[in-house]
Coordinates of N, CA and C and ligand atoms in Angstrom, one line a residue:
M29 N -22.3 18.8 1.2 CA -23.1 17.5 0.9 C -22.2 16.6 1.8
S30 N -22.5 15.5 2.9 CA -22.1 14.9 3.3 C -21.2 13.6 2.8
K31 N -20.6 12.4 3.7 CA -20.1 11.5 2.7 C -20.7 11.0 2.3
A32 N -21.7 10.5 3.2 CA -22.7 9.4 2.0 C -23.9 9.4 1.3
D33 N -23.6 11.1 0.7 CA -24.0 11.9 -0.7 C -23.5 11.8 -1.3
S34 N -21.9 11.7 -0.9 CA -21.3 11.7 -1.5 C -21.6 10.6 -3.6
P35 N -21.4 11.2 -4.6 CA -21.3 10.5 -5.7 C -20.2 9.6 -5.4
I36 N -18.8 9.7 -5.3 CA -17.3 9.4 -5.5 C -17.6 8.2 -4.3
K37 N -18.4 8.0 -3.2 CA -18.4 6.9 -2.3 C -18.7 5.7 -3.1
T38 N -19.8 5.8 -3.9 CA -20.1 4.3 -4.6 C -19.1 3.6 -5.7
D39 N -18.3 4.8 -6.1 CA -17.3 4.4 -7.7 C -16.3 3.8 -7.0
A40 N -15.9 2.7 -7.6 CA -14.7 2.0 -7.8 C -13.1 3.4 -8.2
L41 N -12.7 2.6 -6.6 CA -11.5 3.3 -6.7 C -10.4 2.6 -7.4
V42 N -10.1 1.5 -7.9 CA -9.8 0.2 -8.8 C -10.2 0.1 -9.4
R43 N -10.3 -0.5 -10.8 CA -11.0 -1.3 -11.3 C -10.1 -2.2 -12.2
V44 N -10.1 -3.5 -12.0 CA -9.0 -4.2 -13.2 C -9.8 -5.2 -13.9
D45 N -9.2 -5.0 -15.1 CA -10.1 -5.8 -15.7 C -9.0 -7.2 -16.7
D46 N -9.6 -8.2 -16.5 CA -8.7 -8.9 -17.4 C -7.5 -8.6 -16.8
L47 N -6.4 -8.3 -16.4 CA -4.9 -8.5 -15.9 C -4.2 -9.7 -16.3
R48 N -3.4 -9.5 -17.2 CA -2.5 -10.3 -17.5 C -0.8 -10.1 -16.8
K49 N -0.4 -11.3 -16.5 CA 1.3 -10.6 -16.6 C 2.3 -11.9 -16.6
V50 N 3.0 -11.8 -17.3 CA 3.8 -12.1 -17.8 C 5.1 -12.8 -17.5
Y51 N 5.9 -13.4 -16.7 CA 7.6 -12.9 -16.8 C 8.3 -13.6 -17.8
R52 N 8.7 -13.4 -18.2 CA 9.7 -13.8 -19.2 C 10.9 -14.0 -18.7
L53 N 11.4 -15.4 -18.9 CA 13.7 -15.1 -17.8 C 14.3 -16.3 -19.3
G54 N 14.6 -16.3 -20.0 CA 15.6 -16.3 -21.3 C 14.4 -17.6 -21.7
R55 N 14.0 -18.8 -22.0 CA 13.2 -18.7 -23.3 C 11.8 -19.5 -22.2
V56 N 12.1 -19.6 -20.4 CA 11.0 -19.8 -19.8 C 9.9 -19.1 -19.7
R57 N 8.7 -19.1 -20.1 CA 7.3 -18.4 -19.8 C 6.7 -18.6 -18.4
L58 N 6.5 -17.7 -17.6 CA 5.8 -18.3 -16.7 C 4.4 -16.9 -16.2
E59 N 3.4 -17.1 -16.5 CA 2.1 -16.3 -16.7 C 1.8 -16.7 -15.2
V60 N 2.0 -16.0 -14.8 CA 1.5 -15.6 -12.5 C 0.1 -14.6 -13.1
L61 N -0.3 -13.7 -13.4 CA -1.3 -13.5 -13.6 C -2.4 -14.0 -14.7
K62 N -3.1 -14.8 -14.7 CA -4.1 -15.0 -15.4 C -5.2 -14.2 -16.3
T63 N -6.2 -14.1 -15.5 CA -7.3 -13.2 -15.8 C -7.8 -12.8 -14.9
V64 N -7.1 -11.9 -13.9 CA -8.0 -11.1 -12.7 C -8.7 -10.4 -13.3
S65 N -9.7 -9.5 -12.7 CA -10.8 -9.1 -12.3 C -10.8 -8.5 -11.6
F66 N -11.3 -7.7 -11.1 CA -11.6 -7.3 -9.5 C -11.8 -5.6 -9.5
S67 N -12.9 -4.8 -8.2 CA -13.0 -4.0 -8.3 C -12.5 -3.1 -6.6
V68 N -12.1 -2.3 -6.5 CA -12.0 -1.9 -4.6 C -12.5 -0.3 -4.5
R69 N -14.0 -0.6 -3.4 CA -15.2 0.5 -3.7 C -14.0 1.4 -2.9
E70 N -14.3 2.9 -2.8 CA -13.6 3.9 -2.0 C -13.7 2.7 -0.4
G71 N -13.5 3.4 1.0 CA -13.5 3.5 2.0 C -13.8 1.9 2.1
E72 N -13.1 0.8 1.5 CA -13.5 -0.4 1.3 C -11.7 -1.1 1.8
F73 N -11.8 -1.9 2.9 CA -10.8 -2.7 3.0 C -10.7 -4.3 2.3
L74 N -10.1 -4.4 0.7 CA -10.5 -5.6 0.4 C -9.0 -6.4 0.9
G75 N -9.3 -7.5 0.9 CA -8.1 -8.4 1.7 C -8.5 -9.5 -0.1
I76 N -7.0 -9.5 -0.3 CA -6.8 -10.9 -1.3 C -5.8 -12.1 -0.6
Y77 N -6.3 -13.0 -0.6 CA -5.5 -14.5 -0.2 C -5.2 -15.1 -0.9
G78 N -4.2 -15.7 -1.1 CA -3.1 -16.5 -2.0 C -2.1 -16.8 -1.2
H79 N -1.6 -18.2 -1.0 CA -0.1 -18.9 -1.0 C 0.7 -18.8 -1.2
S80 N 2.0 -18.7 -1.3 CA 3.5 -18.1 -1.2 C 3.5 -18.8 -2.6
G81 N 3.9 -17.9 -3.0 CA 4.2 -17.7 -5.2 C 2.7 -17.6 -6.1
S82 N 2.1 -17.0 -5.7 CA 0.7 -17.2 -6.2 C 0.3 -15.7 -6.7
G83 N 1.1 -15.3 -6.7 CA 1.1 -13.7 -7.5 C 0.5 -12.3 -6.5
K84 N 0.7 -12.2 -5.6 CA 0.2 -11.3 -4.4 C 1.2 -10.6 -5.2
S85 N 2.4 -10.6 -4.5 CA 3.3 -9.1 -4.9 C 3.3 -8.5 -6.3
T86 N 3.5 -9.3 -6.9 CA 2.9 -9.2 -8.4 C 2.3 -8.4 -8.8
L87 N 0.7 -8.7 -8.2 CA -0.2 -7.8 -8.3 C -0.5 -6.2 -7.8
L88 N 0.2 -6.2 -6.4 CA 0.0 -5.2 -6.6 C 1.3 -4.0 -6.2
H89 N 2.7 -4.5 -7.0 CA 3.3 -3.6 -7.7 C 2.3 -3.3 -9.1
V90 N 1.9 -3.6 -10.1 CA 1.1 -3.8 -10.7 C -0.1 -2.1 -10.7
L91 N -0.5 -2.6 -9.5 CA -1.6 -1.5 -9.2 C -0.9 -0.1 -8.4
G92 N 0.2 -0.4 -8.1 CA 0.7 0.5 -7.5 C 2.0 1.0 -8.4
L93 N 1.4 1.4 -9.6 CA 2.3 1.7 -10.7 C 4.2 1.3 -10.8
L94 N 4.7 0.5 -9.9 CA 5.8 -0.1 -9.8 C 5.9 -1.1 -10.9
D95 N 5.2 -2.3 -11.4 CA 5.4 -2.9 -12.9 C 4.2 -2.4 -13.8
S96 N 4.7 -2.7 -15.1 CA 3.5 -3.0 -15.8 C 2.6 -4.1 -16.5
P97 N 1.0 -4.3 -16.3 CA 0.5 -5.6 -17.0 C 1.2 -5.8 -18.2
T98 N 0.5 -7.2 -18.1 CA 1.1 -7.5 -19.8 C 0.4 -7.6 -20.6
D99 N -1.1 -7.5 -19.9 CA -2.1 -7.1 -21.0 C -3.3 -6.5 -20.2
G100 N -4.1 -5.7 -19.9 CA -5.8 -5.6 -19.6 C -5.9 -4.0 -18.9
T101 N -7.0 -3.8 -18.1 CA -6.8 -2.7 -17.6 C -6.3 -2.7 -16.5
V102 N -6.1 -1.5 -16.0 CA -6.0 -1.0 -14.7 C -6.4 0.2 -14.1
K103 N -7.8 0.7 -13.4 CA -7.7 2.1 -13.4 C -8.0 2.6 -12.4
L104 N -7.2 3.9 -12.0 CA -7.3 4.0 -10.5 C -7.7 5.3 -10.6
A105 N -9.6 5.5 -9.8 CA -10.1 6.9 -9.5 C -10.5 6.9 -11.5
G106 N -10.6 6.3 -11.9 CA -11.1 6.7 -13.2 C -10.4 6.0 -14.1
A107 N -9.0 6.4 -14.2 CA -7.9 6.9 -15.0 C -7.2 5.4 -15.4
D108 N -7.4 5.4 -16.7 CA -6.4 4.3 -17.0 C -5.0 4.6 -16.8
I109 N -4.6 3.8 -16.4 CA -3.1 4.2 -16.1 C -2.4 4.0 -17.0
A110 N -2.4 3.5 -18.4 CA -1.6 2.9 -19.2 C -1.7 4.0 -20.5
S111 N -3.1 5.3 -20.5 CA -3.2 6.2 -21.0 C -2.4 7.2 -20.2
L112 N -2.4 7.5 -18.7 CA -1.5 8.3 -18.2 C 0.2 8.8 -19.5
P113 N 0.3 10.4 -18.9 CA 1.6 10.4 -19.3 C 2.3 10.3 -18.7
A114 N 3.6 9.6 -18.8 CA 4.7 9.5 -17.4 C 4.7 10.8 -16.1
A115 N 4.5 11.3 -16.4 CA 4.6 12.5 -15.4 C 3.7 12.5 -14.3
E116 N 2.3 12.4 -14.8 CA 1.1 12.5 -14.0 C 1.0 10.6 -13.5
R117 N 1.6 9.4 -14.0 CA 1.7 8.0 -13.3 C 3.1 8.0 -12.0
N118 N 3.7 9.3 -12.0 CA 4.7 9.8 -11.0 C 4.0 10.4 -10.1
R119 N 3.4 11.1 -10.4 CA 2.9 11.9 -9.6 C 1.6 10.4 -8.9
M120 N 0.7 9.7 -9.0 CA 0.1 9.4 -8.8 C 0.5 7.8 -7.9
R121 N 1.6 7.7 -8.5 CA 2.7 6.6 -7.4 C 3.2 7.4 -6.3
C122 N 3.2 8.3 -6.2 CA 4.4 9.1 -5.1 C 2.4 9.5 -4.2
E123 N 1.7 10.3 -4.9 CA 0.7 11.0 -3.6 C -0.8 10.5 -3.6
D124 N -1.1 9.4 -4.4 CA -2.2 9.0 -4.4 C -2.1 7.3 -4.1
I125 N -0.9 7.1 -3.9 CA -1.0 5.7 -3.5 C -0.3 5.4 -2.2
G126 N -0.5 4.8 -1.7 CA 0.6 4.5 -0.3 C 0.7 2.4 -0.2
F127 N 2.5 2.4 0.3 CA 2.5 1.9 0.0 C 3.2 0.4 1.1
V128 N 2.9 -0.4 2.0 CA 3.2 -0.9 3.0 C 4.0 -2.3 2.7
F129 N 5.2 -2.6 3.0 CA 5.5 -4.6 2.5 C 5.9 -4.5 3.4
Q130 N 6.5 -5.6 3.5 CA 6.3 -7.0 4.7 C 7.8 -6.6 5.6
F131 N 8.3 -5.6 4.5 CA 10.4 -5.6 5.6 C 10.4 -4.7 5.9
Y132 N 9.3 -3.6 5.6 CA 9.2 -2.2 6.4 C 10.1 -1.2 4.9
H133 N 11.3 -2.2 4.8 CA 12.2 -0.8 3.7 C 12.1 0.8 4.0
L134 N 12.3 0.8 5.5 CA 12.9 1.8 6.3 C 14.8 2.3 5.3
L135 N 15.0 3.3 5.3 CA 16.0 3.8 5.5 C 16.8 4.3 6.4
P136 N 18.2 3.4 6.5 CA 18.6 3.1 8.5 C 19.1 4.7 8.6
E137 N 19.4 5.4 7.2 CA 20.5 6.5 8.0 C 19.2 7.4 8.9
L138 N 18.4 7.7 8.3 CA 17.0 8.5 8.3 C 16.3 8.5 9.9
S139 N 16.2 9.6 10.3 CA 15.3 9.0 11.9 C 14.0 8.3 11.3
V140 N 12.8 7.8 12.4 CA 11.7 7.7 12.2 C 10.7 9.2 11.9
L141 N 11.4 10.0 11.8 CA 10.4 11.2 11.4 C 10.5 11.6 9.9
E142 N 12.2 11.8 9.7 CA 12.2 11.7 8.5 C 12.0 10.9 7.6
N143 N 11.9 9.2 7.8 CA 11.7 8.7 7.1 C 10.2 8.4 7.5
A144 N 9.1 9.7 7.9 CA 7.7 9.1 7.4 C 7.4 10.3 6.2
V145 N 9.0 11.4 6.5 CA 8.0 12.8 6.0 C 8.7 12.4 4.7
L146 N 9.6 11.7 3.9 CA 9.9 11.2 2.9 C 9.1 11.3 1.9
P147 N 8.4 10.4 1.6 CA 7.5 10.4 0.5 C 7.2 12.4 -0.1
A148 N 6.7 13.0 0.8 CA 6.1 14.0 0.8 C 7.6 15.2 -0.3
M149 N 8.5 14.1 0.2 CA 9.3 15.7 -0.1 C 9.7 14.9 -1.8
V150 N 9.5 14.1 -1.7 CA 10.0 13.5 -3.3 C 9.0 13.8 -4.1
G151 N 9.3 14.4 -5.6 CA 8.3 15.1 -5.8 C 8.0 16.6 -5.9
S152 N 8.8 17.1 -4.6 CA 8.4 18.4 -4.1 C 9.7 19.2 -5.2
S153 N 9.8 20.1 -5.3 CA 10.9 21.6 -6.0 C 11.8 21.6 -4.7
T154 N 12.4 21.8 -4.6 CA 13.5 22.7 -3.5 C 12.6 23.9 -3.3
F155 N 12.1 24.3 -3.7 CA 11.7 25.7 -3.3 C 10.0 25.1 -2.5
G156 N 9.4 24.6 -3.0 CA 7.8 24.1 -3.0 C 8.5 23.4 -1.6
W157 N 9.3 22.4 -1.7 CA 9.6 21.5 -0.1 C 10.1 22.3 1.1
F158 N 10.6 23.6 0.5 CA 10.6 24.8 2.2 C 9.8 24.8 1.9
G159 N 8.8 25.9 1.8 CA 7.9 26.1 1.5 C 6.0 24.5 2.3
R160 N 6.5 24.4 2.5 CA 5.5 22.8 2.8 C 5.9 22.2 3.6
R161 N 7.6 22.9 4.0 CA 8.2 21.8 4.9 C 7.5 21.8 6.5
R162 N 7.2 22.5 7.1 CA 6.6 22.5 8.3 C 5.7 21.7 8.8
D163 N 4.6 22.0 7.4 CA 3.4 20.9 7.4 C 3.3 20.1 7.7
V164 N 4.5 19.7 6.4 CA 4.7 17.9 6.1 C 5.2 17.5 7.4
R165 N 6.2 17.7 8.1 CA 6.7 17.9 9.2 C 5.6 17.6 10.9
Q166 N 5.0 18.6 10.1 CA 3.7 18.6 11.1 C 3.0 17.3 11.2
R167 N 2.1 17.1 9.8 CA 1.1 15.8 9.3 C 2.3 14.5 10.2
A168 N 3.0 14.3 9.4 CA 3.9 12.9 9.8 C 3.7 13.0 11.8
A169 N 4.4 14.6 12.0 CA 4.5 13.8 13.7 C 3.0 13.2 14.4
V170 N 2.0 14.5 13.6 CA 0.7 14.0 14.3 C 0.7 12.2 13.9
L171 N 0.6 12.1 12.8 CA 0.7 10.5 12.1 C 1.2 8.8 13.3
L172 N 2.7 9.7 13.4 CA 3.8 9.0 14.2 C 3.1 8.8 15.7
D173 N 2.4 9.8 15.9 CA 1.5 10.1 17.3 C 0.4 9.0 17.4
E174 N 0.0 9.7 16.5 CA -1.2 8.6 16.7 C -1.3 6.7 16.7
L175 N 0.2 6.5 16.3 CA 0.6 4.8 15.9 C 1.0 4.2 16.7
G176 N 1.3 5.5 17.8 CA 1.9 5.5 19.2 C 3.6 5.3 19.2
L177 N 3.9 6.5 18.6 CA 6.0 6.3 18.2 C 6.1 8.0 18.2
G178 N 4.8 8.8 19.1 CA 5.2 10.0 19.7 C 6.4 10.0 20.5
D179 N 6.6 9.2 20.9 CA 8.2 9.6 21.5 C 9.4 8.8 20.5
R180 N 9.0 8.1 20.1 CA 10.7 7.1 18.9 C 10.8 8.6 17.6
M181 N 10.4 10.0 17.9 CA 10.9 10.8 16.2 C 12.4 10.8 16.0
K182 N 12.7 10.6 16.9 CA 14.4 11.0 16.8 C 15.5 9.5 16.5
H183 N 14.3 8.4 16.8 CA 15.7 7.3 16.8 C 15.4 6.6 15.5
R184 N 16.6 5.9 15.1 CA 16.7 5.3 13.5 C 15.9 3.9 14.3
P185 N 16.0 3.8 12.5 CA 15.2 2.3 12.2 C 15.8 0.8 13.0
N186 N 17.3 1.0 13.7 CA 17.6 0.2 13.8 C 17.8 0.1 15.7
E187 N 16.5 1.0 15.8 CA 16.8 1.7 17.4 C 15.6 1.0 18.0
L188 N 14.6 0.3 16.9 CA 13.3 0.1 16.7 C 13.0 -1.5 17.3
S189 N 12.1 -2.1 17.8 CA 11.2 -3.1 17.1 C 10.7 -3.2 15.6
G190 N 10.1 -4.5 15.3 CA 9.8 -4.9 14.0 C 8.2 -4.4 13.9
G191 N 7.7 -5.0 15.0 CA 6.5 -3.6 15.2 C 6.1 -2.2 14.8
E192 N 7.4 -1.6 15.9 CA 7.6 -0.2 15.7 C 7.9 0.4 14.3
R193 N 8.8 -0.6 13.3 CA 9.6 -0.6 12.2 C 7.7 0.0 11.2
Q194 N 7.5 -1.0 11.2 CA 6.4 -1.5 10.7 C 5.0 -0.4 10.6
R195 N 5.2 0.4 11.9 CA 4.1 1.4 12.1 C 4.7 2.6 11.9
V196 N 6.3 2.6 11.4 CA 7.1 3.4 11.3 C 6.5 4.5 9.4
A197 N 6.0 2.8 8.5 CA 6.5 2.4 7.5 C 4.8 2.8 7.5
I198 N 3.9 2.8 8.1 CA 2.6 2.7 7.8 C 2.2 4.1 7.8
A199 N 3.4 5.4 8.7 CA 2.9 6.6 8.5 C 2.9 7.0 7.4
R200 N 4.7 6.4 7.1 CA 4.9 7.0 5.5 C 4.2 6.2 4.5
A201 N 3.4 5.7 4.2 CA 2.6 5.1 3.3 C 1.2 6.1 3.6
L202 N 1.1 6.6 4.5 CA -0.1 7.9 4.7 C 0.0 9.0 4.5
V203 N 1.3 9.3 4.5 CA 1.7 10.8 5.1 C 1.0 11.9 4.1
N204 N 0.9 11.7 2.5 CA 0.7 12.2 1.2 C -1.0 12.1 1.6
G205 N -1.5 11.6 2.2 CA -3.5 11.4 2.4 C -3.9 10.7 1.2
P206 N -3.0 9.4 0.5 CA -3.1 8.9 -0.4 C -4.7 8.4 -0.6
K207 N -5.0 8.0 -1.9 CA -6.6 7.8 -2.1 C -6.8 5.9 -1.5
L208 N -4.9 5.4 -1.8 CA -5.4 3.8 -1.8 C -3.8 3.5 -1.3
L209 N -3.9 2.4 -0.1 CA -3.1 2.4 0.8 C -3.2 0.8 -0.3
L210 N -2.0 0.4 0.1 CA -1.6 -1.5 -0.5 C -0.9 -1.4 0.2
A211 N -1.1 -2.6 0.8 CA -0.5 -3.4 1.9 C 0.4 -5.0 1.9
D212 N 1.2 -5.5 1.6 CA 1.8 -6.8 1.3 C 2.1 -7.7 2.0
E213 N 2.0 -8.2 2.8 CA 2.1 -9.4 3.7 C 2.6 -8.3 5.4
P214 N 1.7 -7.5 5.3 CA 3.0 -5.7 6.5 C 2.5 -7.1 7.4
T215 N 1.7 -8.5 8.4 CA 2.3 -8.3 9.3 C 3.4 -9.9 9.1
G216 N 3.6 -9.8 7.6 CA 4.4 -11.3 7.2 C 5.3 -11.4 8.0
N217 N 6.2 -10.8 9.1 CA 7.5 -10.6 9.3 C 7.2 -10.4 10.9
L218 N 6.2 -10.3 11.1 CA 6.0 -10.4 12.7 C 5.1 -11.0 13.6
D219 N 5.8 -11.2 14.9 CA 4.5 -12.1 15.6 C 3.4 -12.3 15.8
S220 N 2.5 -13.2 16.4 CA 0.7 -13.2 15.9 C 0.7 -11.4 17.1
R221 N 1.4 -12.0 18.0 CA 0.4 -10.7 18.9 C 0.5 -9.1 18.0
T222 N 2.1 -8.9 17.6 CA 2.3 -7.2 17.4 C 2.1 -7.3 15.9
G223 N 1.7 -8.9 14.9 CA 1.1 -9.0 13.7 C -0.8 -8.4 14.1
E224 N -0.9 -9.1 15.3 CA -2.5 -8.8 15.5 C -2.4 -6.2 15.8
K225 N -2.1 -6.3 16.4 CA -1.3 -5.0 16.7 C -1.4 -4.5 15.5
I226 N -0.4 -4.0 14.3 CA -0.7 -3.5 13.1 C -1.7 -3.7 12.2
M227 N -2.8 -4.8 12.2 CA -3.7 -5.1 11.7 C -4.6 -4.5 12.2
N228 N -4.6 -4.1 13.7 CA -5.7 -3.1 14.4 C -5.5 -2.2 13.3
L229 N -4.5 -1.8 13.3 CA -4.6 -0.3 13.1 C -4.7 0.1 11.9
L230 N -4.8 -1.0 11.1 CA -5.2 -1.3 9.4 C -7.1 -0.5 9.2
L231 N -6.8 -1.6 10.6 CA -8.5 -1.8 10.8 C -9.2 -0.1 11.1
R232 N -8.4 0.5 12.2 CA -8.8 2.0 12.7 C -8.2 2.3 11.6
Y233 N -7.2 2.6 10.9 CA -7.6 4.2 9.7 C -8.5 3.6 8.4
N234 N -9.1 2.3 8.5 CA -10.4 2.5 7.7 C -11.2 2.7 7.7
R235 N -11.7 1.7 9.5 CA -12.7 2.5 10.2 C -13.3 3.8 10.3
E236 N -11.7 4.4 10.9 CA -11.9 6.4 11.3 C -11.7 7.3 10.1
H237 N -10.8 6.8 9.3 CA -10.1 7.5 8.2 C -11.5 7.2 6.8
D238 N -12.1 5.5 6.8 CA -12.5 5.9 5.2 C -11.6 5.3 4.8
Q239 N -10.4 5.2 5.0 CA -8.8 4.5 4.4 C -9.2 3.4 3.5
T240 N -9.3 4.1 2.1 CA -8.9 2.4 1.7 C -8.1 1.8 1.0
I241 N -8.3 0.0 1.5 CA -7.0 -0.8 1.6 C -6.9 -1.6 0.8
L242 N -6.2 -2.0 0.3 CA -6.4 -3.7 -0.8 C -4.7 -4.1 0.3
M243 N -4.9 -5.1 1.1 CA -3.9 -5.9 1.8 C -4.2 -7.5 0.8
V244 N -3.0 -7.6 0.5 CA -2.7 -9.0 0.2 C -2.0 -9.7 1.5
T245 N -2.6 -10.7 1.8 CA -1.9 -12.2 2.6 C -1.8 -13.5 2.4
H246 N -1.0 -14.4 3.1 CA -0.9 -16.0 2.5 C -1.6 -16.4 4.3
D247 N -2.0 -15.1 4.8 CA -2.6 -15.9 6.0 C -4.4 -15.7 6.1
R248 N -4.9 -17.1 6.4 CA -6.5 -16.8 6.1 C -7.2 -16.5 7.4
D249 N -6.6 -16.5 8.7 CA -7.7 -15.3 9.6 C -7.2 -13.8 9.9
L250 N -6.5 -13.7 9.0 CA -5.6 -12.2 8.7 C -7.7 -11.6 7.5
A251 N -7.4 -12.6 6.7 CA -8.5 -12.3 5.5 C -9.5 -12.2 5.9
G252 N -9.8 -13.1 7.2 CA -11.2 -12.9 7.4 C -11.9 -12.1 8.5
L253 N -10.7 -11.2 8.4 CA -11.3 -9.8 9.7 C -11.4 -8.4 8.8
V254 N -11.3 -8.5 7.0 CA -11.0 -6.7 6.4 C -13.0 -7.1 5.6
T255 N -13.2 -6.4 5.1 CA -14.6 -6.1 4.5 C -15.1 -7.7 3.7
R256 N -14.1 -7.8 2.9 CA -14.2 -8.6 1.6 C -13.1 -8.9 1.1
C257 N -13.0 -10.0 1.3 CA -12.1 -11.1 1.0 C -12.1 -11.6 -0.7
L258 N -10.8 -11.8 -1.2 CA -10.9 -13.0 -2.3 C -9.5 -13.7 -2.4
E259 N -9.5 -14.9 -3.2 CA -8.5 -15.6 -2.8 C -7.9 -15.7 -4.6
L260 N -6.6 -15.2 -4.6 CA -5.6 -16.1 -5.5 C -4.9 -16.9 -5.9
E261 N -6.0 -17.9 -7.3 CA -5.4 -18.9 -7.3 C -5.2 -19.4 -8.8
D262 N -4.0 -20.1 -8.4 CA -3.8 -20.0 -10.3 C -3.7 -19.2 -11.1
G263 N -3.5 -18.1 -9.9 CA -3.6 -17.4 -11.6 C -5.1 -16.5 -11.8
R264 N -5.3 -16.7 -10.9 CA -7.2 -16.7 -10.8 C -7.8 -15.7 -9.5
L265 N -8.5 -14.7 -9.1 CA -9.6 -14.5 -8.7 C -10.1 -15.3 -8.1
N266 N -10.3 -15.4 -6.9 CA -11.9 -16.1 -6.5 C -12.5 -15.7 -5.3
A267 N -14.1 -15.7 -5.8 CA -14.6 -14.8 -4.7 C -14.9 -15.7 -3.1
Ligands
ADP27 P1 3.7 -13.5 -4.1 O1 3.4 -12.6 -3.3 O2 1.9 -14.8 -4.2 O3 4.4 -14.8 -3.3 P2 5.0 -13.2 -6.6 O4 4.3 -12.3 -6.9 O5 6.0 -12.2 -5.9 O6 3.8 -14.0 -5.4 O7 6.3 -14.4 -7.1 C1 4.7 -15.1 -8.2 C2 5.6 -15.8 -9.5 O8 6.3 -14.9 -9.8 C3 7.0 -16.9 -8.7 O9 7.0 -17.6 -9.0 C4 7.6 -16.0 -8.3 O10 9.1 -16.7 -9.0 C5 8.2 -15.0 -10.4 N1 8.7 -14.1 -10.2 C6 8.3 -12.3 -9.3 N2 8.7 -12.0 -9.4 C7 9.0 -12.1 -10.8 C8 10.2 -11.1 -11.8 N3 10.8 -10.2 -11.8 N4 11.0 -11.8 -12.5 C9 10.6 -13.5 -12.9 N5 9.5 -14.1 -11.8 C10 9.4 -13.3 -11.0
MG28 MG1 4.7 -11.4 -2.1

């Protein structure tokens, strides 16, 4: 069956209904997400635009299973995340979701290749890892090469520019072949030319590999480049 005929293709990979997130700090109650409902289709590059403090990172952390909602439902690949056992949530966080952060979050003592390989090590037993090590390193090397870092594999993050560090972070996010790539202001720490290159890489992965991407940004220009863009304002999403 070709990809175009696949029944999965038209399904929502992410389905969010009436999501609410409230932070409580002592007696202060901060309702960051009020009623957020949207879906991300397979193969789509969805952008969510919002100003600083509008709740973009909060939303991505919930979708990335790094935080839990106060209310509402989140379905990933049809599964309601609230009803999943912890072990399955951990597996999904590690294998089904890739995360790119504004500030890269690379481990400084590891090489470029080791950083990119890391998510594939997490969740493997020692024995399992030894069996898969060669394949995974090969996959990470291919990704790094595609991202233009073929000659930087042995370097440490502090020997790289910001744009190069973000490309390592993208390789790390993609190494497990995630169903969903979440990108939190991926160009926010870069100058505009370097940011444009990173954005073009993400657009290319979406186009050439059908990689489903959800990116949040405060940059309206970036938001205009994606398949579809929604605006997060006052805890709600507007088309
Ligand atoms: P954005 O990514 O759009 O800049 P955030 O999701 O980081 O916005 O933050 C939205 C609001 O929630 C901000 O007012 C922020 O101070 C608050 N906030 C974020 N994380 C927490 C937390 N862990 N505890 C309390 N308040 C938080
Ligand atoms: Mg943020």
